[in-house]
CSV table of C-alpha atoms in Angstrom, one decimal:
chain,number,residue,atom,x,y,z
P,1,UNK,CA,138.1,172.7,80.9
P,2,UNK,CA,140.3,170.0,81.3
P,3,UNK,CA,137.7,167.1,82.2
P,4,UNK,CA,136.6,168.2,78.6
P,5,UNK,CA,139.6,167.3,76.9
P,6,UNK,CA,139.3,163.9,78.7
P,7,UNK,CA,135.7,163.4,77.8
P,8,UNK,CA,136.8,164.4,73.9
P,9,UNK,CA,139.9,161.9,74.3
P,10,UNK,CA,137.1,159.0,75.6
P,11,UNK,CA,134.4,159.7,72.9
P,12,UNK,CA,137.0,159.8,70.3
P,13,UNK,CA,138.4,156.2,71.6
P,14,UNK,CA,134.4,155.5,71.7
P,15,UNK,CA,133.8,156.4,68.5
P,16,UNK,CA,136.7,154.4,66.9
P,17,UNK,CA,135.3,151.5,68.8
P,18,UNK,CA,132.0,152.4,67.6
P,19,UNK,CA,133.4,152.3,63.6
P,20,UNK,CA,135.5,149.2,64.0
P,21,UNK,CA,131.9,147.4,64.9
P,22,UNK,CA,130.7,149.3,61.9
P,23,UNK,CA,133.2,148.3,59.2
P,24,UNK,CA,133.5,144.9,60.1
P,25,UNK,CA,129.8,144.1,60.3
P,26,UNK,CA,129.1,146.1,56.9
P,27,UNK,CA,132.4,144.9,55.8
P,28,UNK,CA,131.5,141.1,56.2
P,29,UNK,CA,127.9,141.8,55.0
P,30,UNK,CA,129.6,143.0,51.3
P,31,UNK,CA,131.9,140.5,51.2
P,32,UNK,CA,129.2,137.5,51.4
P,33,UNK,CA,126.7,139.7,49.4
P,34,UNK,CA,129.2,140.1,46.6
P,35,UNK,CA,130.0,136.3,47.1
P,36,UNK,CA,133.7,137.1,48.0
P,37,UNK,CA,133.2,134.8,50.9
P,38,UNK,CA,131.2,131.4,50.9
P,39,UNK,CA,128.0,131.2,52.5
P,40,UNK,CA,125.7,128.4,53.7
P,41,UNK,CA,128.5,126.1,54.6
P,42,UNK,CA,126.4,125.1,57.9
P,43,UNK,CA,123.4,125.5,56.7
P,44,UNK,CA,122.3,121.5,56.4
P,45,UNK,CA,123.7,120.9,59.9
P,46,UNK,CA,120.8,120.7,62.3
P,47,UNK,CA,122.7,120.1,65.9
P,48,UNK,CA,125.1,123.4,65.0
P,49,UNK,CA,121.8,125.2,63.8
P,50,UNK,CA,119.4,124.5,66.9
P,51,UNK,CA,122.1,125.3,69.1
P,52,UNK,CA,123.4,128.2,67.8
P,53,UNK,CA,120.2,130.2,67.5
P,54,UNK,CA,119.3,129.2,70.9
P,55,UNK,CA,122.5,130.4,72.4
P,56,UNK,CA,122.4,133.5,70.1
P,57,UNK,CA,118.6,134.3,71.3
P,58,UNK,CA,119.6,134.2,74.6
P,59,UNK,CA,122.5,136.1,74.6
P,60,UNK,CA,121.2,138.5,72.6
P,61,UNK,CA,118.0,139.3,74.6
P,62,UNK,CA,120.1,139.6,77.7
P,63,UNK,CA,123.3,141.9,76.4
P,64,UNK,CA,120.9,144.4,74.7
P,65,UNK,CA,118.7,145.3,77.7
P,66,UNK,CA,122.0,145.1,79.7
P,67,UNK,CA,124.1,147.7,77.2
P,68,UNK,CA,120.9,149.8,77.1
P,69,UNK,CA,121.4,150.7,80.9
P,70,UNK,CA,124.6,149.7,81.8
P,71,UNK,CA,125.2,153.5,82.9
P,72,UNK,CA,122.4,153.5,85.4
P,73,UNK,CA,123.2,150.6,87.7
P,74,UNK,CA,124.4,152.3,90.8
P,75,UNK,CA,128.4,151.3,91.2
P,76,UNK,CA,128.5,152.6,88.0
P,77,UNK,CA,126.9,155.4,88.1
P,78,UNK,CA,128.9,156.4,91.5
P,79,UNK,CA,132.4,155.4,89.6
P,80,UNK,CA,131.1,157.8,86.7
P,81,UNK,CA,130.0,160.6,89.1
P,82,UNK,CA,133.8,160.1,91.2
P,83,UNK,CA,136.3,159.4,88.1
P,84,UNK,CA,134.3,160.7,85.2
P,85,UNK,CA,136.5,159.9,82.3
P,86,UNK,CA,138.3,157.2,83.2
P,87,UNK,CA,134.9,155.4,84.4
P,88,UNK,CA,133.5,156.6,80.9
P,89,UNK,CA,136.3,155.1,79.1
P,90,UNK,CA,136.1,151.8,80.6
P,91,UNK,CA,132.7,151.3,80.7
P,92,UNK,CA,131.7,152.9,77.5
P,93,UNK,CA,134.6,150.2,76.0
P,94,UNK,CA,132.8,147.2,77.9
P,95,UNK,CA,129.4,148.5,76.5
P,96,UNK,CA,130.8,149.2,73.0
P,97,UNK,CA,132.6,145.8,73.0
P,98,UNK,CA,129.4,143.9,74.0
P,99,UNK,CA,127.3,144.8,71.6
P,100,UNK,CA,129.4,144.4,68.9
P,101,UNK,CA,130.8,140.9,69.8
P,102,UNK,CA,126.8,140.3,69.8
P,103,UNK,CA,126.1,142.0,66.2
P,104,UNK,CA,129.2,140.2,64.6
P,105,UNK,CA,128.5,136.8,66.1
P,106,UNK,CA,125.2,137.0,64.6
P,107,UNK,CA,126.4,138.5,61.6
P,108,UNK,CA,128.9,135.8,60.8
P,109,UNK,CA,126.6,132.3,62.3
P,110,UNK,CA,124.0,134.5,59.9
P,111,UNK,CA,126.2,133.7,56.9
P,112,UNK,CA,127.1,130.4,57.7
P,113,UNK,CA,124.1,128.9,58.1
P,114,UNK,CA,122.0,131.2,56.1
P,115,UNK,CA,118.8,131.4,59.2
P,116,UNK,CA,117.2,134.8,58.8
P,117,UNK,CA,117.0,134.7,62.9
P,118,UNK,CA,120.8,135.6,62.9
P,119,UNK,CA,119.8,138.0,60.5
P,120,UNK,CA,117.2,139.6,62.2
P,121,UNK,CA,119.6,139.8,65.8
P,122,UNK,CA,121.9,141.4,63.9
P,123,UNK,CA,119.9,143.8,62.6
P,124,UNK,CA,118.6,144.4,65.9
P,125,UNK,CA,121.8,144.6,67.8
P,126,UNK,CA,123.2,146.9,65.0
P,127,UNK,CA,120.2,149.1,65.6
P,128,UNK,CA,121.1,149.5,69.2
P,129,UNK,CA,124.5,150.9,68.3
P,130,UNK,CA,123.0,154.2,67.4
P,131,UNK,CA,121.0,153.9,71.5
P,132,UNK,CA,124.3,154.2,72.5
P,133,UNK,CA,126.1,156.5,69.8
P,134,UNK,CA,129.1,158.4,71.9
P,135,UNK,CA,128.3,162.1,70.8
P,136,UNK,CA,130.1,164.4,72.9
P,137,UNK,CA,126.7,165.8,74.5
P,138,UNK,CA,125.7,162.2,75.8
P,139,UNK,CA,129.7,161.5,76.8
P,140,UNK,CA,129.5,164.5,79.2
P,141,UNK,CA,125.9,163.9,80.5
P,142,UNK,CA,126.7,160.0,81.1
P,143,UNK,CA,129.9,161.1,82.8
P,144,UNK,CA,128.5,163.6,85.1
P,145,UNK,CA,129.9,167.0,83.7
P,146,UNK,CA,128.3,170.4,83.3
P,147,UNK,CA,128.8,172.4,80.4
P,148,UNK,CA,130.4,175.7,81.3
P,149,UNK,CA,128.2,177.4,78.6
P,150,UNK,CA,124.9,175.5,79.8
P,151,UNK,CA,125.8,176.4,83.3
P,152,UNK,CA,126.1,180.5,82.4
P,153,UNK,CA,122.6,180.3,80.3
P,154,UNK,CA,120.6,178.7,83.6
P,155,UNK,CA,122.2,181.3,85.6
């Protein structure tokens, strides 16, 4: 009973993590939408442009796959299986923070250089979050704990 309270404790922090990403990305995309903020202010520069999208492609096609299954490389799946919440809470926070570094980056070079290939990795990467969506059922299956009730209706 008590790893649950941890595991409740972590998916809470998770899920503040997890809305954080949320409001800032949707928070920056109403502000530009509603022309609050300017927009386009890099869009003529070439250099800043090429670069940026190439760096963004890359980075985005390798942090996706690596959030995605993070949790079943083998140190981390023994530190989940040996600390549980603490192992959840720091990892989960590393994958959380990942991806949304990733969808804000390509949020934010999105509005200042108005490519629609930021767009679309945002989209993308935003799409991910819900992959990874800390619900208290995937908390406690990533972390390696059995449910006292699904343990009694096996039995």
């Amino acid at each position: 009973m008590i790893q649950i309270k941890e595991i409740v404790k972590v998916r809470n922090l998770l899920l503040s993590l997890f809305a954080i990403f949320m409001v800032l990305s949707w928070g920056l995309v109403i502000l530009c939408e509603c022309q609050v903020l300017t927009t386009g202010c890099k869009a003529d520069d070439v250099n800043f442009n090429f670069i940026s999208a190439t760096v963004m492609e890359l980075l985005t096609l390798c942090t996706i796959p690596l959030v995605l299954r993070l949790f079943h490389f083998r140190t981390i799946k023994a530190q989940l299986t040996s600390q549980h919440h603490k192992a959840l809470a720091k990892w989960g926070t590393v994958r959380m923070t990942l991806l949304g570094v990733v969808t804000l980056a390509n949020a934010v070079l999105y509005y200042l250089t108005m490519n629609a290939a930021f767009g679309y990795l945002a989209i993308i990467s935003m799409l991910c979050f819900f992959f990874i969506f800390p619900s208290l059922t995937r908390c406690m299956n990533e972390a390696g704990i059995e449910d006292d009730e699904e343990g009694t209706d096996k039995a």
